[in-house]
Amino acid sequence: MQRVAELASGWAEQMGVPDSERNRWLRAVWLHDALRDAPPEELAKWASTTPGPKELWHGPASAARAKAEGEIDRGVLDAVRYHSVGLAEWDMVGRILYCADFLDPERKFDREVRAELAQRLPQDPRGVLREVARARLLHLVKTGWPIPDPTFRFWNSLVAAGSGSR
Ligand SMILES: [Fe+2]
């Protein structure tokens, strides 16, 4: 998590965003996997209405708990809630968390490609977001998982935004 926070913090600095915005990004980073390793009863307590497989419960559960503990920023809560699936309506917090989570240098796959994307993000946040979404969708399709509803709406919003194709 430290590495993900450092990544987001570095982007904030390079992009010259105000401290208040940087703090939102970092709150989302610290909150997003709070319940990733929680026992099923704990997850069910916070995310009992979440559809789909258990792997997708920790985002909604972490967001619900953050809210109960006083987080009121809608963008931060949506970033946490949907970090595993994507959300078309995300503001910058959700987009940054989605990218930072995937581009985490501690993840072992595709290291070079991901490092290049992480480096490029401050100059091209929209293009990098699209590449990250593309990679994550391809993975979903390859593994044969169903595509969650928010995920294809998210993808379509990126394509409709006309961020170029490659
Ligand atoms: Fe997660």
Short mmCIF file of C-alpha atoms and ligand atoms in Angstrom, two decimals:
data_model
loop_
_atom_site.label_atom_id
_atom_site.label_comp_id
_atom_site.label_asym_id
_atom_site.label_seq_id
_atom_site.Cartn_x
_atom_site.Cartn_y
_atom_site.Cartn_z
CA MET A 1 0.00 0.00 0.00
CA GLN A 2 2.93 2.28 0.73
CA ARG A 3 4.10 1.91 -2.87
CA VAL A 4 0.66 2.72 -4.23
CA ALA A 5 0.53 5.82 -2.03
CA GLU A 6 3.96 6.90 -3.22
CA LEU A 7 2.89 6.45 -6.82
CA ALA A 8 -0.23 8.58 -6.38
CA SER A 9 1.67 11.16 -4.39
CA GLY A 10 4.35 11.43 -7.08
CA TRP A 11 1.70 11.92 -9.76
CA ALA A 12 0.03 14.63 -7.69
CA GLU A 13 3.31 16.46 -7.38
CA GLN A 14 4.14 16.20 -11.09
CA MET A 15 0.65 17.26 -12.06
CA GLY A 16 0.74 20.20 -9.65
CA VAL A 17 -2.59 19.38 -8.01
CA PRO A 18 -3.41 21.24 -4.79
CA ASP A 19 -2.73 19.54 -1.45
CA SER A 20 -6.46 19.16 -0.78
CA GLU A 21 -6.83 17.07 -3.95
CA ARG A 22 -3.68 15.10 -3.25
CA ASN A 23 -5.09 14.30 0.19
CA ARG A 24 -8.26 12.92 -1.39
CA TRP A 25 -6.18 10.63 -3.60
CA LEU A 26 -4.21 9.41 -0.61
CA ARG A 27 -7.30 8.84 1.53
CA ALA A 28 -8.71 6.65 -1.24
CA VAL A 29 -5.43 4.72 -1.48
CA TRP A 30 -5.30 4.04 2.25
CA LEU A 31 -8.97 3.08 2.48
CA HIS A 32 -9.48 0.99 -0.64
CA ASP A 33 -8.19 -2.41 0.50
CA ALA A 34 -8.96 -1.95 4.21
CA LEU A 35 -11.13 -5.08 4.22
CA ARG A 36 -9.41 -7.08 1.49
CA ASP A 37 -8.29 -9.78 3.90
CA ALA A 38 -11.26 -9.55 6.23
CA PRO A 39 -13.13 -12.73 7.15
CA PRO A 40 -16.34 -13.42 5.19
CA GLU A 41 -18.60 -12.45 8.12
CA GLU A 42 -16.95 -9.04 8.30
CA LEU A 43 -17.31 -8.54 4.54
CA ALA A 44 -20.93 -9.63 4.64
CA LYS A 45 -21.60 -7.20 7.47
CA TRP A 46 -20.51 -4.25 5.35
CA ALA A 47 -21.38 -5.42 1.84
CA SER A 48 -24.25 -7.87 2.18
CA THR A 49 -26.09 -6.45 -0.83
CA THR A 50 -23.14 -6.57 -3.22
CA PRO A 51 -23.82 -8.81 -6.21
CA GLY A 52 -21.19 -11.03 -7.77
CA PRO A 53 -18.24 -13.03 -6.51
CA LYS A 54 -16.62 -12.51 -3.10
CA GLU A 55 -13.49 -11.03 -4.70
CA LEU A 56 -15.57 -7.98 -5.55
CA TRP A 57 -16.93 -7.42 -2.06
CA HIS A 58 -14.00 -5.75 -0.37
CA GLY A 59 -14.34 -2.45 -2.28
CA PRO A 60 -17.98 -1.87 -1.32
CA ALA A 61 -17.28 -3.16 2.21
CA SER A 62 -14.28 -0.87 2.67
CA ALA A 63 -16.31 2.09 1.39
CA ALA A 64 -19.24 1.32 3.70
CA ARG A 65 -16.94 1.13 6.70
CA ALA A 66 -15.10 4.33 5.71
CA LYS A 67 -18.46 6.08 5.50
CA ALA A 68 -19.49 4.74 8.91
CA GLU A 69 -16.22 6.05 10.29
CA GLY A 70 -16.88 9.53 8.98
CA GLU A 71 -15.60 9.78 5.39
CA ILE A 72 -18.06 12.04 3.60
CA ASP A 73 -16.32 12.77 0.30
CA ARG A 74 -18.46 11.16 -2.41
CA GLY A 75 -15.54 10.96 -4.86
CA VAL A 76 -13.35 9.19 -2.31
CA LEU A 77 -16.13 6.77 -1.35
CA ASP A 78 -16.91 5.96 -5.00
CA ALA A 79 -13.21 5.47 -5.70
CA VAL A 80 -13.00 2.90 -2.91
CA ARG A 81 -16.35 1.25 -3.62
CA TYR A 82 -15.70 0.65 -7.31
CA HIS A 83 -11.93 0.22 -7.38
CA SER A 84 -12.16 -3.41 -8.55
CA VAL A 85 -14.68 -2.78 -11.32
CA GLY A 86 -14.50 0.83 -12.53
CA LEU A 87 -17.20 3.51 -12.64
CA ALA A 88 -18.21 5.76 -15.54
CA GLU A 89 -19.06 8.64 -13.20
CA TRP A 90 -15.73 8.71 -11.37
CA ASP A 91 -13.98 11.96 -10.70
CA MET A 92 -10.19 12.14 -10.63
CA VAL A 93 -9.88 10.27 -7.31
CA GLY A 94 -11.45 7.11 -8.70
CA ARG A 95 -9.41 7.30 -11.86
CA ILE A 96 -6.15 7.79 -10.02
CA LEU A 97 -6.83 4.97 -7.56
CA TYR A 98 -7.79 2.59 -10.37
CA CYS A 99 -4.53 3.34 -12.18
CA ALA A 100 -2.32 3.34 -9.07
CA ASP A 101 -3.74 0.03 -7.87
CA PHE A 102 -2.98 -1.60 -11.22
CA LEU A 103 0.38 0.09 -11.76
CA ASP A 104 1.62 -0.78 -8.26
CA PRO A 105 5.35 -1.56 -8.75
CA GLU A 106 5.05 -4.49 -6.34
CA ARG A 107 2.86 -6.41 -8.75
CA LYS A 108 4.98 -8.81 -10.69
CA PHE A 109 3.32 -9.13 -14.11
CA ASP A 110 4.15 -6.93 -17.13
CA ARG A 111 6.57 -4.86 -15.10
CA GLU A 112 8.05 -2.84 -17.97
CA VAL A 113 4.77 -1.94 -19.62
CA ARG A 114 3.25 -0.91 -16.31
CA ALA A 115 6.29 1.14 -15.31
CA GLU A 116 6.09 3.01 -18.61
CA LEU A 117 2.39 3.74 -18.05
CA ALA A 118 3.07 4.92 -14.50
CA GLN A 119 5.71 7.28 -15.77
CA ARG A 120 3.47 8.61 -18.53
CA LEU A 121 0.38 9.19 -16.39
CA PRO A 122 1.06 12.80 -15.31
CA GLN A 123 1.36 13.89 -18.96
CA ASP A 124 -1.44 11.70 -20.27
CA PRO A 125 -3.87 10.68 -17.50
CA ARG A 126 -6.72 9.93 -19.87
CA GLY A 127 -4.66 7.81 -22.24
CA VAL A 128 -3.10 5.85 -19.39
CA LEU A 129 -6.48 5.29 -17.73
CA ARG A 130 -7.72 3.82 -20.97
CA GLU A 131 -4.71 1.52 -21.28
CA VAL A 132 -5.17 0.33 -17.71
CA ALA A 133 -8.88 -0.31 -18.30
CA ARG A 134 -8.07 -2.14 -21.52
CA ALA A 135 -5.56 -4.41 -19.77
CA ARG A 136 -7.96 -5.15 -16.94
CA LEU A 137 -10.83 -5.91 -19.28
CA LEU A 138 -8.70 -8.17 -21.42
CA HIS A 139 -7.73 -10.07 -18.30
CA LEU A 140 -11.38 -10.43 -17.31
CA VAL A 141 -12.31 -11.73 -20.73
CA LYS A 142 -9.39 -14.17 -20.78
CA THR A 143 -10.30 -15.59 -17.40
CA GLY A 144 -13.89 -16.05 -18.52
CA TRP A 145 -15.38 -13.98 -15.72
CA PRO A 146 -18.60 -12.14 -16.37
CA ILE A 147 -18.09 -8.42 -17.01
CA PRO A 148 -19.74 -6.50 -14.16
CA ASP A 149 -22.27 -3.92 -15.26
CA PRO A 150 -20.29 -0.90 -13.98
CA THR A 151 -17.23 -2.20 -15.83
CA PHE A 152 -18.64 -2.13 -19.32
CA ARG A 153 -20.31 1.22 -18.68
CA PHE A 154 -16.93 2.49 -17.50
CA TRP A 155 -15.19 1.14 -20.59
CA ASN A 156 -17.80 2.62 -22.92
CA SER A 157 -17.45 5.99 -21.21
CA LEU A 158 -13.72 5.95 -21.92
CA VAL A 159 -14.23 5.05 -25.55
CA ALA A 160 -16.99 7.65 -25.95
CA ALA A 161 -14.66 10.25 -24.44
CA GLY A 162 -12.64 9.90 -27.64
CA SER A 163 -9.23 9.53 -26.05
CA GLY A 164 -7.81 8.10 -29.26
CA SER A 165 -7.42 4.49 -30.28
CA ARG A 166 -4.50 2.28 -30.73
FE FE B 1 -8.65 -4.17 -3.92
#
